[in-house]
Amino acid sequence: MSLPIRIAPSILAADFANLGQEVRDVTEAGADWIHLDIMDGHFVPNISFGPDVVKSLRPYTTAIFDCHMMVAPADPYIEAFAKAGCDIITIHAEAGKHTHRSLQSIKSHGKRAGISINPGTPESMIEYLLDQLDLILIMTVNPGFGGQAFIPAMLDKISRVKAMIGDRPIELEVDGGISANTSAMAARAGANVFVAGSAVFKGGSVDAYRSAIQAIREPAQATQ
Ligand code: DX5
Ligand code: ZN
């Protein structure tokens, strides 16, 4: 099963004083999804924004809101992010003791459910969840900050997860250090959704964002 190549700009790298316009601009520039990095200062050593900010951004685009919860525990906050207008909610396999139950909670709110694993986490940890998943997010850096370098050892992991997915219609997303230089190798390994923060939000204009998105998309598409 091959799903379309999608580019998901992370607003973590956008101008936080102007987020609504940034979301509108990056949508006009061709973003397929908007990636929302939720950081709790506990699961990761940084704090970003919460459900009220997501809710206030919702009117600025009709694009899919792809919520990446770097939050432990995630369960008490799933409902708030669902109500704020997220379409996909991804939790971390390392963030709680009862991941299967957390995914059921996401589904019970009518949302698509994703699981993410850190670079050091083996993919065997999520194998039993495959039939519940709409998305798998392979972290290609250690989560917490934008602007870090892609970890090349993750390429083999992406290939192994792609094989594990088989024919299931599961989106395979990569996040961290994705740019025009790394999207093709991640696509070759099997990824179809590309999160990019610092590689997209530079230049501050719709035209600059459009070129940056294209520069990531084209090498990935060329591998298909
Ligand atoms: C990292 C976040 C990423 C981050 C990516 O913890 O999950 O989504 O924004 O930033 P870049 O694309 O700059 O590596
Ligand atoms: Zn992310």
Short mmCIF file of N, CA and C in Angstrom, two decimals, residues 15-113:
data_model
loop_
_atom_site.label_atom_id
_atom_site.label_comp_id
_atom_site.label_asym_id
_atom_site.label_seq_id
_atom_site.Cartn_x
_atom_site.Cartn_y
_atom_site.Cartn_z
N ASP A 15 6.69 31.92 13.81
CA ASP A 15 6.71 33.10 14.68
C ASP A 15 5.56 32.98 15.67
N PHE A 16 5.87 32.71 16.93
CA PHE A 16 4.84 32.47 17.95
C PHE A 16 4.00 33.72 18.22
N ALA A 17 4.51 34.88 17.86
CA ALA A 17 3.73 36.11 18.07
C ALA A 17 2.72 36.32 16.95
N ASN A 18 2.75 35.43 15.97
CA ASN A 18 1.93 35.64 14.76
C ASN A 18 1.42 34.30 14.23
N LEU A 19 1.03 33.42 15.15
CA LEU A 19 0.78 32.02 14.75
C LEU A 19 -0.38 31.83 13.78
N GLY A 20 -1.47 32.58 13.97
CA GLY A 20 -2.62 32.42 13.08
C GLY A 20 -2.22 32.69 11.64
N GLN A 21 -1.55 33.80 11.41
CA GLN A 21 -1.12 34.15 10.06
C GLN A 21 -0.10 33.15 9.52
N GLU A 22 0.76 32.66 10.37
CA GLU A 22 1.76 31.66 9.95
C GLU A 22 1.06 30.38 9.45
N VAL A 23 0.02 29.96 10.18
CA VAL A 23 -0.73 28.77 9.77
C VAL A 23 -1.44 29.02 8.43
N ARG A 24 -2.01 30.21 8.29
CA ARG A 24 -2.69 30.57 7.04
C ARG A 24 -1.67 30.59 5.88
N ASP A 25 -0.52 31.20 6.13
CA ASP A 25 0.50 31.33 5.07
C ASP A 25 1.05 29.98 4.64
N VAL A 26 1.34 29.12 5.61
CA VAL A 26 1.96 27.84 5.25
C VAL A 26 0.94 26.93 4.56
N THR A 27 -0.34 27.13 4.87
CA THR A 27 -1.39 26.39 4.15
C THR A 27 -1.43 26.85 2.69
N GLU A 28 -1.42 28.17 2.51
CA GLU A 28 -1.43 28.72 1.14
C GLU A 28 -0.18 28.27 0.37
N ALA A 29 0.89 28.04 1.09
CA ALA A 29 2.16 27.64 0.46
C ALA A 29 2.19 26.16 0.10
N GLY A 30 1.14 25.41 0.45
CA GLY A 30 1.07 24.02 0.00
C GLY A 30 1.25 22.97 1.07
N ALA A 31 1.20 23.35 2.34
CA ALA A 31 1.29 22.34 3.40
C ALA A 31 0.10 21.39 3.31
N ASP A 32 0.37 20.09 3.45
CA ASP A 32 -0.73 19.12 3.44
C ASP A 32 -1.36 19.02 4.83
N TRP A 33 -0.51 18.93 5.84
CA TRP A 33 -0.96 18.87 7.22
C TRP A 33 -0.23 19.96 8.00
N ILE A 34 -0.82 20.35 9.15
CA ILE A 34 -0.13 21.24 10.09
C ILE A 34 0.28 20.39 11.29
N HIS A 35 1.58 20.33 11.56
CA HIS A 35 2.10 19.51 12.67
C HIS A 35 2.19 20.37 13.93
N LEU A 36 1.56 19.88 14.99
CA LEU A 36 1.49 20.63 16.25
C LEU A 36 2.28 19.90 17.32
N ASP A 37 3.40 20.45 17.73
CA ASP A 37 4.28 19.82 18.71
C ASP A 37 3.91 20.25 20.11
N ILE A 38 3.34 19.34 20.87
CA ILE A 38 2.90 19.64 22.23
C ILE A 38 3.94 19.11 23.21
N MET A 39 4.62 20.00 23.91
CA MET A 39 5.72 19.62 24.81
C MET A 39 5.40 20.03 26.23
N ASP A 40 5.65 19.10 27.17
CA ASP A 40 5.17 19.30 28.55
C ASP A 40 6.25 19.66 29.56
N GLY A 41 7.50 19.78 29.13
CA GLY A 41 8.57 20.12 30.07
C GLY A 41 8.87 18.99 31.05
N HIS A 42 8.42 17.79 30.71
CA HIS A 42 8.56 16.64 31.62
C HIS A 42 8.97 15.41 30.80
N PHE A 43 8.15 15.07 29.82
CA PHE A 43 8.52 13.99 28.88
C PHE A 43 9.67 14.45 27.99
N VAL A 44 9.66 15.74 27.66
CA VAL A 44 10.76 16.36 26.91
C VAL A 44 11.18 17.64 27.65
N PRO A 45 12.43 18.04 27.49
CA PRO A 45 12.92 19.18 28.28
C PRO A 45 12.58 20.54 27.66
N ASN A 46 11.32 20.72 27.27
CA ASN A 46 10.92 21.99 26.68
C ASN A 46 9.40 22.09 26.81
N ILE A 47 8.87 23.30 26.79
CA ILE A 47 7.43 23.54 26.89
C ILE A 47 7.01 24.32 25.66
N SER A 48 5.91 23.90 25.01
CA SER A 48 5.51 24.64 23.80
C SER A 48 4.15 25.31 24.02
N PHE A 49 3.07 24.64 23.66
CA PHE A 49 1.74 25.26 23.78
C PHE A 49 0.71 24.16 24.01
N GLY A 50 -0.49 24.59 24.41
CA GLY A 50 -1.51 23.62 24.79
C GLY A 50 -2.78 23.72 23.96
N PRO A 51 -3.84 23.05 24.41
CA PRO A 51 -5.07 22.95 23.61
C PRO A 51 -5.75 24.29 23.31
N ASP A 52 -5.62 25.28 24.19
CA ASP A 52 -6.28 26.56 23.90
C ASP A 52 -5.66 27.25 22.69
N VAL A 53 -4.34 27.09 22.55
CA VAL A 53 -3.67 27.66 21.38
C VAL A 53 -4.13 26.92 20.12
N VAL A 54 -4.19 25.59 20.21
CA VAL A 54 -4.65 24.80 19.05
C VAL A 54 -6.05 25.24 18.65
N LYS A 55 -6.91 25.39 19.63
CA LYS A 55 -8.30 25.79 19.35
C LYS A 55 -8.36 27.15 18.66
N SER A 56 -7.51 28.06 19.09
CA SER A 56 -7.54 29.40 18.49
C SER A 56 -6.95 29.40 17.08
N LEU A 57 -6.15 28.37 16.74
CA LEU A 57 -5.59 28.29 15.39
C LEU A 57 -6.55 27.61 14.41
N ARG A 58 -7.49 26.86 14.94
CA ARG A 58 -8.36 26.02 14.08
C ARG A 58 -9.05 26.81 12.95
N PRO A 59 -9.54 28.03 13.20
CA PRO A 59 -10.21 28.75 12.10
C PRO A 59 -9.29 29.22 10.98
N TYR A 60 -7.99 29.11 11.16
CA TYR A 60 -7.06 29.67 10.17
C TYR A 60 -6.74 28.74 9.01
N THR A 61 -7.21 27.49 9.07
CA THR A 61 -6.92 26.55 7.97
C THR A 61 -7.92 25.41 8.01
N THR A 62 -8.10 24.78 6.83
CA THR A 62 -8.91 23.55 6.81
C THR A 62 -7.99 22.33 6.74
N ALA A 63 -6.67 22.56 6.74
CA ALA A 63 -5.72 21.44 6.66
C ALA A 63 -5.83 20.57 7.92
N ILE A 64 -5.44 19.31 7.75
CA ILE A 64 -5.43 18.35 8.87
C ILE A 64 -4.53 18.88 10.00
N PHE A 65 -5.03 18.85 11.22
CA PHE A 65 -4.21 19.16 12.39
C PHE A 65 -3.63 17.85 12.92
N ASP A 66 -2.30 17.75 12.82
CA ASP A 66 -1.54 16.55 13.16
C ASP A 66 -0.85 16.82 14.51
N CYS A 67 -1.45 16.29 15.57
CA CYS A 67 -1.02 16.64 16.92
C CYS A 67 -0.02 15.62 17.47
N HIS A 68 1.18 16.06 17.76
CA HIS A 68 2.25 15.20 18.28
C HIS A 68 2.41 15.49 19.76
N MET A 69 1.84 14.61 20.58
CA MET A 69 1.85 14.84 22.03
C MET A 69 3.12 14.28 22.67
N MET A 70 4.02 15.18 23.03
CA MET A 70 5.20 14.78 23.81
C MET A 70 4.87 15.08 25.26
N VAL A 71 3.92 14.30 25.77
CA VAL A 71 3.30 14.56 27.06
C VAL A 71 3.18 13.25 27.82
N ALA A 72 3.59 13.25 29.08
CA ALA A 72 3.45 12.05 29.92
C ALA A 72 2.88 12.44 31.28
N PRO A 73 1.75 11.85 31.69
CA PRO A 73 0.93 10.95 30.88
C PRO A 73 0.08 11.74 29.88
N ALA A 74 -0.26 11.09 28.77
CA ALA A 74 -1.05 11.76 27.73
C ALA A 74 -2.54 11.70 28.03
N ASP A 75 -2.97 10.61 28.65
CA ASP A 75 -4.42 10.34 28.78
C ASP A 75 -5.26 11.52 29.30
N PRO A 76 -4.81 12.24 30.34
CA PRO A 76 -5.67 13.31 30.86
C PRO A 76 -5.90 14.46 29.88
N TYR A 77 -5.11 14.52 28.80
CA TYR A 77 -5.19 15.66 27.88
C TYR A 77 -5.76 15.32 26.51
N ILE A 78 -6.00 14.03 26.26
CA ILE A 78 -6.47 13.61 24.93
C ILE A 78 -7.79 14.29 24.58
N GLU A 79 -8.71 14.31 25.50
CA GLU A 79 -10.02 14.91 25.22
C GLU A 79 -9.89 16.39 24.85
N ALA A 80 -9.04 17.10 25.57
CA ALA A 80 -8.88 18.54 25.30
C ALA A 80 -8.33 18.79 23.90
N PHE A 81 -7.36 17.96 23.48
CA PHE A 81 -6.82 18.16 22.13
C PHE A 81 -7.82 17.73 21.07
N ALA A 82 -8.61 16.71 21.37
CA ALA A 82 -9.66 16.29 20.42
C ALA A 82 -10.67 17.43 20.26
N LYS A 83 -11.10 18.00 21.36
CA LYS A 83 -12.11 19.08 21.30
C LYS A 83 -11.53 20.35 20.69
N ALA A 84 -10.23 20.53 20.79
CA ALA A 84 -9.59 21.73 20.22
C ALA A 84 -9.53 21.69 18.70
N GLY A 85 -9.82 20.51 18.11
CA GLY A 85 -9.87 20.43 16.66
C GLY A 85 -8.74 19.65 16.01
N CYS A 86 -8.02 18.85 16.78
CA CYS A 86 -6.99 17.99 16.17
C CYS A 86 -7.68 16.87 15.40
N ASP A 87 -7.09 16.48 14.27
CA ASP A 87 -7.66 15.39 13.46
C ASP A 87 -6.93 14.08 13.72
N ILE A 88 -5.62 14.18 13.91
CA ILE A 88 -4.80 13.02 14.23
C ILE A 88 -4.14 13.31 15.57
N ILE A 89 -4.20 12.36 16.47
CA ILE A 89 -3.53 12.54 17.77
C ILE A 89 -2.53 11.41 17.95
N THR A 90 -1.27 11.79 18.10
CA THR A 90 -0.19 10.83 18.24
C THR A 90 0.40 10.94 19.64
N ILE A 91 0.50 9.80 20.29
CA ILE A 91 1.10 9.75 21.62
C ILE A 91 2.42 8.98 21.52
N HIS A 92 3.25 9.10 22.55
CA HIS A 92 4.52 8.37 22.55
C HIS A 92 4.38 7.03 23.27
N ALA A 93 4.99 6.01 22.68
CA ALA A 93 4.96 4.67 23.29
C ALA A 93 5.64 4.69 24.66
N GLU A 94 6.59 5.64 24.84
CA GLU A 94 7.36 5.68 26.10
C GLU A 94 6.64 6.48 27.18
N ALA A 95 5.50 7.10 26.81
CA ALA A 95 4.90 8.10 27.70
C ALA A 95 3.89 7.55 28.69
N GLY A 96 3.53 6.29 28.56
CA GLY A 96 2.51 5.77 29.47
C GLY A 96 2.58 4.26 29.59
N LYS A 97 1.87 3.75 30.55
CA LYS A 97 1.93 2.31 30.81
C LYS A 97 0.91 1.53 30.00
N HIS A 98 -0.14 2.20 29.53
CA HIS A 98 -1.26 1.47 28.92
C HIS A 98 -1.58 2.06 27.55
N THR A 99 -0.61 1.90 26.65
CA THR A 99 -0.71 2.56 25.34
C THR A 99 -1.94 2.12 24.56
N HIS A 100 -2.26 0.85 24.61
CA HIS A 100 -3.41 0.32 23.89
C HIS A 100 -4.69 1.05 24.34
N ARG A 101 -4.80 1.25 25.62
CA ARG A 101 -5.96 1.96 26.18
C ARG A 101 -5.97 3.43 25.72
N SER A 102 -4.80 4.05 25.69
CA SER A 102 -4.72 5.46 25.26
C SER A 102 -5.18 5.60 23.80
N LEU A 103 -4.79 4.63 22.96
CA LEU A 103 -5.21 4.69 21.56
C LEU A 103 -6.72 4.54 21.44
N GLN A 104 -7.28 3.67 22.27
CA GLN A 104 -8.74 3.51 22.27
C GLN A 104 -9.43 4.81 22.67
N SER A 105 -8.81 5.52 23.60
CA SER A 105 -9.38 6.80 24.03
C SER A 105 -9.37 7.80 22.87
N ILE A 106 -8.29 7.84 22.12
CA ILE A 106 -8.22 8.75 20.95
C ILE A 106 -9.35 8.41 19.98
N LYS A 107 -9.50 7.11 19.69
CA LYS A 107 -10.54 6.66 18.74
C LYS A 107 -11.94 6.98 19.27
N SER A 108 -12.10 6.89 20.58
CA SER A 108 -13.43 7.12 21.15
C SER A 108 -13.87 8.57 20.95
N HIS A 109 -12.93 9.45 20.68
CA HIS A 109 -13.26 10.84 20.38
C HIS A 109 -13.40 11.08 18.87
N GLY A 110 -13.38 9.99 18.11
CA GLY A 110 -13.58 10.10 16.67
C GLY A 110 -12.35 10.60 15.93
N LYS A 111 -11.16 10.45 16.53
CA LYS A 111 -9.94 10.96 15.90
C LYS A 111 -9.06 9.81 15.41
N ARG A 112 -8.18 10.13 14.47
CA ARG A 112 -7.21 9.13 13.99
C ARG A 112 -6.09 9.01 15.03
N ALA A 113 -5.62 7.78 15.22
CA ALA A 113 -4.68 7.51 16.31
C ALA A 113 -3.29 7.16 15.79
#
